[in-house]
Amino acid sequence: MRDLSRDFGACAINTATLGFQAPISAVIDAVARAGFGGIAPWRREIEGQDVSAVARQIREAGLTVPGYCRSTYIPAADRSDFRQNIESNRRAISTAAELGSQSFVMVVGSLPQGSKDIAAARAQVREACALLLEHGRASGVRIALEHLHPVYAADRSCLSLLSEALDHCDAIEGDVPEPWLGTCIDVYHVWWDPNLARDITRAGAGRRIFGLHVCDWLVPTEHPLNDRGMMGDGVIDIPAIRTMIEGAGYAGLVEAEIFSAENWWKRPMPEILATCRDRFASAV
Ligand code: ZN
């Protein structure tokens, strides 16, 4: 396992960690100044901006972009809305390419309003993955499926298991030497899974681990989305999971992604970034 206490170049900051309290140009400067190797921006910070200028600033700061967050939810009540969702994601993948992002992070969505048919939602997701894989490959951007904890199964993601994500990858892309469809593994979503070691081994064997997100699961958790913990403050054995993932061949960036509306987002960016550095060194 890599020693992150000596190499913050292997660590990245997902900009959601900083609570969107400053424009992207200031965030890029702050992340680079703190010595991190990468930054993963969100569409809300990029869309409507001069994307090529943002891309240049990121490059000149020496930062890598491990992923661009995130997809428009896929499942829709009718085909017209489904096609609109695909188009929105195609545009975002093109932006990811312009940013030089290694991957486009897909949080897939779930039941359209009024629906109880999760199987139909899953079928739409699978169809969309095949369509977006084509555009990703043509654009030079890998498609990273981020499966979410089942607490979000009704609204944010009908894709809950790493094994399900890998099943999609295998069914759609087959066994290829350099996959363009893979997974982004977030410890928050997988730490509880009794089959985690088995599925990480499978993901690594297929070269399908495109990203690693870290934060922590607080006990008690006040809010399922916006009360994520700083690494080391909760119950996830993050070093154990990172050991498995790096043991399976993952050599990409380790990315801190902390949604914390009532705690970390209320603190100044330099404090959040300094704490991330400390915790990368001691708790990841
Ligand atoms: Zn994540």
Tab-separated table of C-alpha atoms and ligand atoms in Angstrom:
chain	number	residue	atom	x	y	z
A	1	MET	CA	0.000	0.000	0.000
A	2	ARG	CA	1.293	3.486	-0.875
A	3	ASP	CA	2.442	5.749	1.945
A	4	LEU	CA	0.137	8.762	1.683
A	5	SER	CA	1.878	10.554	4.547
A	6	ARG	CA	4.805	11.174	2.226
A	7	ASP	CA	3.020	11.600	-1.051
A	8	PHE	CA	0.062	13.965	-1.210
A	9	GLY	CA	0.576	13.832	-4.960
A	10	ALA	CA	-1.370	10.573	-4.841
A	11	CYS	CA	-4.266	12.356	-3.126
A	12	ALA	CA	-7.032	14.384	-4.698
A	13	ILE	CA	-9.748	16.691	-3.457
A	14	ASN	CA	-13.278	16.362	-4.739
A	15	THR	CA	-14.483	19.942	-4.732
A	16	ALA	CA	-17.730	19.008	-2.945
A	17	THR	CA	-15.517	18.554	0.120
A	18	LEU	CA	-15.031	22.336	0.222
A	19	GLY	CA	-18.751	23.098	0.162
A	20	PHE	CA	-18.764	25.136	-3.066
A	21	GLN	CA	-17.905	28.265	-1.094
A	22	ALA	CA	-15.595	29.803	-3.711
A	23	PRO	CA	-15.366	30.020	-7.514
A	24	ILE	CA	-13.567	27.151	-9.223
A	25	SER	CA	-10.464	29.239	-9.985
A	26	ALA	CA	-9.931	29.925	-6.260
A	27	VAL	CA	-10.586	26.275	-5.443
A	28	ILE	CA	-8.003	25.110	-7.981
A	29	ASP	CA	-5.408	27.465	-6.479
A	30	ALA	CA	-6.179	26.347	-2.926
A	31	VAL	CA	-5.989	22.630	-3.752
A	32	ALA	CA	-2.710	23.036	-5.637
A	33	ARG	CA	-1.209	25.212	-2.894
A	34	ALA	CA	-2.055	22.548	-0.320
A	35	GLY	CA	0.085	20.092	-2.279
A	36	PHE	CA	-2.516	17.684	-3.586
A	37	GLY	CA	-2.037	15.888	-6.876
A	38	GLY	CA	-5.580	16.092	-8.194
A	39	ILE	CA	-8.923	17.833	-8.190
A	40	ALA	CA	-12.338	16.445	-9.109
A	41	PRO	CA	-14.752	19.262	-9.990
A	42	TRP	CA	-18.536	19.275	-10.277
A	43	ARG	CA	-20.638	20.366	-13.218
A	44	ARG	CA	-22.254	23.171	-11.201
A	45	GLU	CA	-18.816	24.820	-10.985
A	46	ILE	CA	-17.870	24.280	-14.617
A	47	GLU	CA	-20.985	24.640	-16.767
A	48	GLY	CA	-21.343	28.209	-17.993
A	49	GLN	CA	-17.627	28.871	-17.437
A	50	ASP	CA	-14.848	29.135	-20.011
A	51	VAL	CA	-14.027	25.423	-19.861
A	52	SER	CA	-10.788	25.664	-21.793
A	53	ALA	CA	-9.533	28.365	-19.399
A	54	VAL	CA	-10.430	26.214	-16.391
A	55	ALA	CA	-8.698	23.246	-18.003
A	56	ARG	CA	-5.593	25.353	-18.620
A	57	GLN	CA	-5.517	26.577	-15.027
A	58	ILE	CA	-5.790	22.995	-13.738
A	59	ARG	CA	-2.995	21.847	-16.055
A	60	GLU	CA	-0.742	24.758	-15.176
A	61	ALA	CA	-1.312	24.085	-11.470
A	62	GLY	CA	0.045	20.581	-12.081
A	63	LEU	CA	-3.202	18.916	-11.039
A	64	THR	CA	-4.705	15.726	-12.465
A	65	VAL	CA	-8.483	15.384	-12.830
A	66	PRO	CA	-9.431	11.852	-11.749
A	67	GLY	CA	-13.153	12.333	-12.346
A	68	TYR	CA	-15.810	14.842	-13.358
A	69	CYS	CA	-18.968	14.781	-11.227
A	70	ARG	CA	-21.526	13.739	-12.111
A	71	SER	CA	-24.139	12.291	-14.461
A	72	THR	CA	-27.675	13.501	-14.918
A	73	TYR	CA	-29.915	10.781	-13.483
A	74	ILE	CA	-30.901	8.277	-16.146
A	75	PRO	CA	-34.304	6.661	-15.470
A	76	ALA	CA	-37.198	8.652	-16.899
A	77	ALA	CA	-40.969	8.310	-17.112
A	78	ASP	CA	-40.938	8.316	-20.920
A	79	ARG	CA	-38.553	7.881	-23.856
A	80	SER	CA	-38.351	11.565	-24.633
A	81	ASP	CA	-37.089	12.366	-21.132
A	82	PHE	CA	-34.749	9.374	-21.266
A	83	ARG	CA	-33.226	10.713	-24.488
A	84	GLN	CA	-32.832	14.152	-22.903
A	85	ASN	CA	-30.974	12.590	-19.988
A	86	ILE	CA	-28.658	10.787	-22.388
A	87	GLU	CA	-27.994	14.018	-24.285
A	88	SER	CA	-27.237	15.886	-21.076
A	89	ASN	CA	-24.718	13.214	-20.134
A	90	ARG	CA	-23.147	13.245	-23.594
A	91	ARG	CA	-22.543	16.976	-23.229
A	92	ALA	CA	-21.041	16.460	-19.781
A	93	ILE	CA	-18.719	13.747	-21.114
A	94	SER	CA	-17.529	16.177	-23.793
A	95	THR	CA	-16.815	18.721	-21.062
A	96	ALA	CA	-14.966	16.043	-19.083
A	97	ALA	CA	-12.802	15.466	-22.155
A	98	GLU	CA	-12.069	19.170	-22.437
A	99	LEU	CA	-11.066	19.250	-18.770
A	100	GLY	CA	-8.698	16.343	-19.331
A	101	SER	CA	-10.650	14.256	-16.846
A	102	GLN	CA	-9.717	10.605	-16.617
A	103	SER	CA	-13.311	9.583	-16.050
A	104	PHE	CA	-16.915	10.726	-15.950
A	105	VAL	CA	-18.540	9.726	-12.674
A	106	MET	CA	-22.013	8.270	-13.055
A	107	VAL	CA	-24.517	8.381	-10.228
A	108	VAL	CA	-27.350	6.763	-12.086
A	109	GLY	CA	-30.592	7.819	-10.380
A	110	SER	CA	-33.558	5.586	-9.658
A	111	LEU	CA	-37.343	5.598	-9.725
A	112	PRO	CA	-38.952	8.301	-11.884
A	113	GLN	CA	-41.668	10.175	-10.004
A	114	GLY	CA	-44.716	7.979	-9.461
A	115	SER	CA	-42.958	4.745	-10.433
A	116	LYS	CA	-42.520	1.670	-8.262
A	117	ASP	CA	-40.746	-0.321	-10.974
A	118	ILE	CA	-37.108	-0.498	-9.911
A	119	ALA	CA	-36.442	-3.262	-12.440
A	120	ALA	CA	-37.463	-0.895	-15.248
A	121	ALA	CA	-35.194	1.808	-13.809
A	122	ARG	CA	-32.310	-0.650	-13.781
A	123	ALA	CA	-32.998	-1.629	-17.393
A	124	GLN	CA	-32.823	2.028	-18.429
A	125	VAL	CA	-29.531	2.406	-16.603
A	126	ARG	CA	-28.052	-0.546	-18.417
A	127	GLU	CA	-29.191	0.789	-21.792
A	128	ALA	CA	-27.753	4.207	-20.957
A	129	CYS	CA	-24.394	2.750	-19.928
A	130	ALA	CA	-24.038	1.160	-23.348
A	131	LEU	CA	-24.907	4.424	-25.120
A	132	LEU	CA	-22.624	6.562	-22.970
A	133	LEU	CA	-19.756	4.099	-23.171
A	134	GLU	CA	-19.672	4.730	-26.926
A	135	HIS	CA	-19.458	8.487	-26.427
A	136	GLY	CA	-16.914	8.129	-23.640
A	137	ARG	CA	-14.647	5.953	-25.733
A	138	ALA	CA	-14.896	8.327	-28.685
A	139	SER	CA	-14.106	11.261	-26.382
A	140	GLY	CA	-11.259	9.584	-24.494
A	141	VAL	CA	-13.131	9.608	-21.164
A	142	ARG	CA	-13.716	6.473	-19.127
A	143	ILE	CA	-17.185	5.927	-17.676
A	144	ALA	CA	-17.010	5.250	-13.935
A	145	LEU	CA	-20.167	3.826	-12.386
A	146	GLU	CA	-20.407	4.910	-8.773
A	147	HIS	CA	-22.804	2.549	-7.042
A	148	LEU	CA	-24.328	4.068	-3.923
A	149	HIS	CA	-25.265	2.713	-0.506
A	150	PRO	CA	-28.760	1.141	-0.617
A	151	VAL	CA	-30.151	3.952	1.556
A	152	TYR	CA	-30.342	5.888	-1.744
A	153	ALA	CA	-31.987	3.102	-3.769
A	154	ALA	CA	-35.295	4.937	-4.209
A	155	ASP	CA	-33.980	8.233	-5.496
A	156	ARG	CA	-30.266	8.645	-6.149
A	157	SER	CA	-29.158	5.235	-7.338
A	158	CYS	CA	-30.865	1.978	-8.223
A	159	LEU	CA	-27.301	0.677	-8.593
A	160	SER	CA	-26.322	-0.394	-5.076
A	161	LEU	CA	-23.742	-3.141	-5.301
A	162	LEU	CA	-20.221	-3.303	-6.682
A	163	SER	CA	-21.108	-6.726	-8.099
A	164	GLU	CA	-24.056	-5.186	-9.982
A	165	ALA	CA	-21.821	-2.492	-11.453
A	166	LEU	CA	-19.346	-5.143	-12.566
A	167	ASP	CA	-22.164	-7.210	-14.066
A	168	HIS	CA	-23.119	-4.163	-16.186
A	169	CYS	CA	-19.501	-3.716	-17.259
A	170	ASP	CA	-19.089	-7.353	-18.244
A	171	ALA	CA	-22.417	-7.524	-20.062
A	172	ILE	CA	-21.904	-4.295	-21.989
A	173	GLU	CA	-18.186	-4.216	-22.711
A	174	GLY	CA	-17.062	-7.795	-22.308
A	175	ASP	CA	-13.566	-8.792	-21.288
A	176	VAL	CA	-11.248	-6.257	-22.901
A	177	PRO	CA	-7.620	-5.417	-22.102
A	178	GLU	CA	-8.281	-1.694	-21.557
A	179	PRO	CA	-11.839	-1.137	-20.377
A	180	TRP	CA	-13.630	2.184	-20.820
A	181	LEU	CA	-16.485	1.162	-18.513
A	182	GLY	CA	-15.669	0.566	-14.867
A	183	THR	CA	-16.413	1.580	-11.313
A	184	CYS	CA	-15.613	4.311	-8.888
A	185	ILE	CA	-15.480	2.815	-5.404
A	186	ASP	CA	-16.483	5.100	-2.533
A	187	VAL	CA	-15.802	3.682	0.920
A	188	TYR	CA	-18.997	5.335	2.201
A	189	HIS	CA	-21.069	3.151	-0.113
A	190	VAL	CA	-19.242	-0.158	0.232
A	191	TRP	CA	-17.840	-0.509	3.750
A	192	TRP	CA	-20.780	-2.606	4.991
A	193	ASP	CA	-20.812	-5.071	2.065
A	194	PRO	CA	-19.952	-8.639	3.195
A	195	ASN	CA	-18.802	-9.455	-0.359
A	196	LEU	CA	-16.511	-6.449	-0.653
A	197	ALA	CA	-13.186	-8.321	-0.758
A	198	ARG	CA	-14.498	-10.761	-3.354
A	199	ASP	CA	-15.870	-7.998	-5.567
A	200	ILE	CA	-12.791	-5.769	-5.311
A	201	THR	CA	-10.688	-8.719	-6.461
A	202	ARG	CA	-13.045	-9.187	-9.404
A	203	ALA	CA	-12.995	-5.467	-10.241
A	204	GLY	CA	-9.207	-5.405	-10.149
A	205	ALA	CA	-8.878	-8.518	-12.306
A	206	GLY	CA	-11.041	-6.803	-14.918
A	207	ARG	CA	-9.027	-3.537	-14.580
A	208	ARG	CA	-12.296	-1.797	-13.831
A	209	ILE	CA	-11.408	0.286	-10.768
A	210	PHE	CA	-11.332	3.844	-12.103
A	211	GLY	CA	-11.565	5.786	-8.852
A	212	LEU	CA	-11.410	5.626	-5.061
A	213	HIS	CA	-13.380	8.058	-2.892
A	214	VAL	CA	-12.805	8.377	0.835
A	215	CYS	CA	-14.733	9.926	3.727
A	216	ASP	CA	-16.185	8.306	6.845
A	217	TRP	CA	-19.490	6.987	8.222
A	218	LEU	CA	-20.378	8.838	11.405
A	219	VAL	CA	-22.290	7.222	14.259
A	220	PRO	CA	-24.870	8.555	14.675
A	221	THR	CA	-25.383	9.924	11.169
A	222	GLU	CA	-27.665	12.959	11.195
A	223	HIS	CA	-28.394	13.032	7.461
A	224	PRO	CA	-27.808	10.270	4.890
A	225	LEU	CA	-26.385	12.606	2.247
A	226	ASN	CA	-24.892	15.641	3.918
A	227	ASP	CA	-23.457	14.311	7.185
A	228	ARG	CA	-20.434	12.430	5.961
A	229	GLY	CA	-17.406	12.364	8.175
A	230	MET	CA	-13.791	13.381	7.760
A	231	MET	CA	-11.591	10.310	7.339
A	232	GLY	CA	-10.847	8.874	10.764
A	233	ASP	CA	-13.945	10.274	12.497
A	234	GLY	CA	-16.248	7.320	11.838
A	235	VAL	CA	-16.461	3.537	11.681
A	236	ILE	CA	-15.020	2.735	8.238
A	237	ASP	CA	-11.707	0.864	8.214
A	238	ILE	CA	-10.426	2.960	5.322
A	239	PRO	CA	-6.837	1.599	5.309
A	240	ALA	CA	-8.207	-1.953	5.098
A	241	ILE	CA	-10.333	-1.072	2.067
A	242	ARG	CA	-7.513	0.879	0.400
A	243	THR	CA	-5.208	-2.095	0.971
A	244	MET	CA	-7.677	-4.342	-0.860
A	245	ILE	CA	-8.142	-1.882	-3.716
A	246	GLU	CA	-4.447	-1.183	-4.235
A	247	GLY	CA	-3.758	-4.888	-3.842
A	248	ALA	CA	-6.164	-5.433	-6.729
A	249	GLY	CA	-3.974	-3.204	-8.896
A	250	TYR	CA	-5.447	0.258	-8.444
A	251	ALA	CA	-2.740	2.909	-8.766
A	252	GLY	CA	-4.882	6.008	-9.312
A	253	LEU	CA	-5.564	8.936	-7.034
A	254	VAL	CA	-7.240	8.616	-3.636
A	255	GLU	CA	-9.939	11.283	-3.546
A	256	ALA	CA	-11.491	12.892	-0.471
A	257	GLU	CA	-15.198	13.536	-1.029
A	258	ILE	CA	-16.997	14.784	2.062
A	259	PHE	CA	-20.573	16.075	1.995
A	260	SER	CA	-20.868	17.816	5.353
A	261	ALA	CA	-23.339	20.666	5.289
A	262	GLU	CA	-23.407	21.337	9.017
A	263	ASN	CA	-19.756	20.817	9.850
A	264	TRP	CA	-16.908	20.898	7.336
A	265	TRP	CA	-18.652	23.082	4.773
A	266	LYS	CA	-18.948	25.797	7.386
A	267	ARG	CA	-15.182	25.963	7.852
A	268	PRO	CA	-12.676	27.929	5.762
A	269	MET	CA	-11.121	26.089	2.818
A	270	PRO	CA	-7.543	26.172	4.197
A	271	GLU	CA	-8.712	24.452	7.389
A	272	ILE	CA	-10.597	21.733	5.482
A	273	LEU	CA	-7.618	21.119	3.201
A	274	ALA	CA	-5.129	21.012	6.095
A	275	THR	CA	-7.330	18.509	7.909
A	276	CYS	CA	-7.589	16.382	4.774
A	277	ARG	CA	-3.788	16.316	4.557
A	278	ASP	CA	-3.511	15.202	8.193
A	279	ARG	CA	-6.110	12.500	7.728
A	280	PHE	CA	-4.693	11.220	4.441
A	281	ALA	CA	-1.495	10.736	6.411
A	282	SER	CA	-3.025	9.134	9.483
A	283	ALA	CA	-6.413	7.587	8.690
A	284	VAL	CA	-6.467	6.580	5.013
B	1	ZN	ZN	-18.177	9.281	-4.129
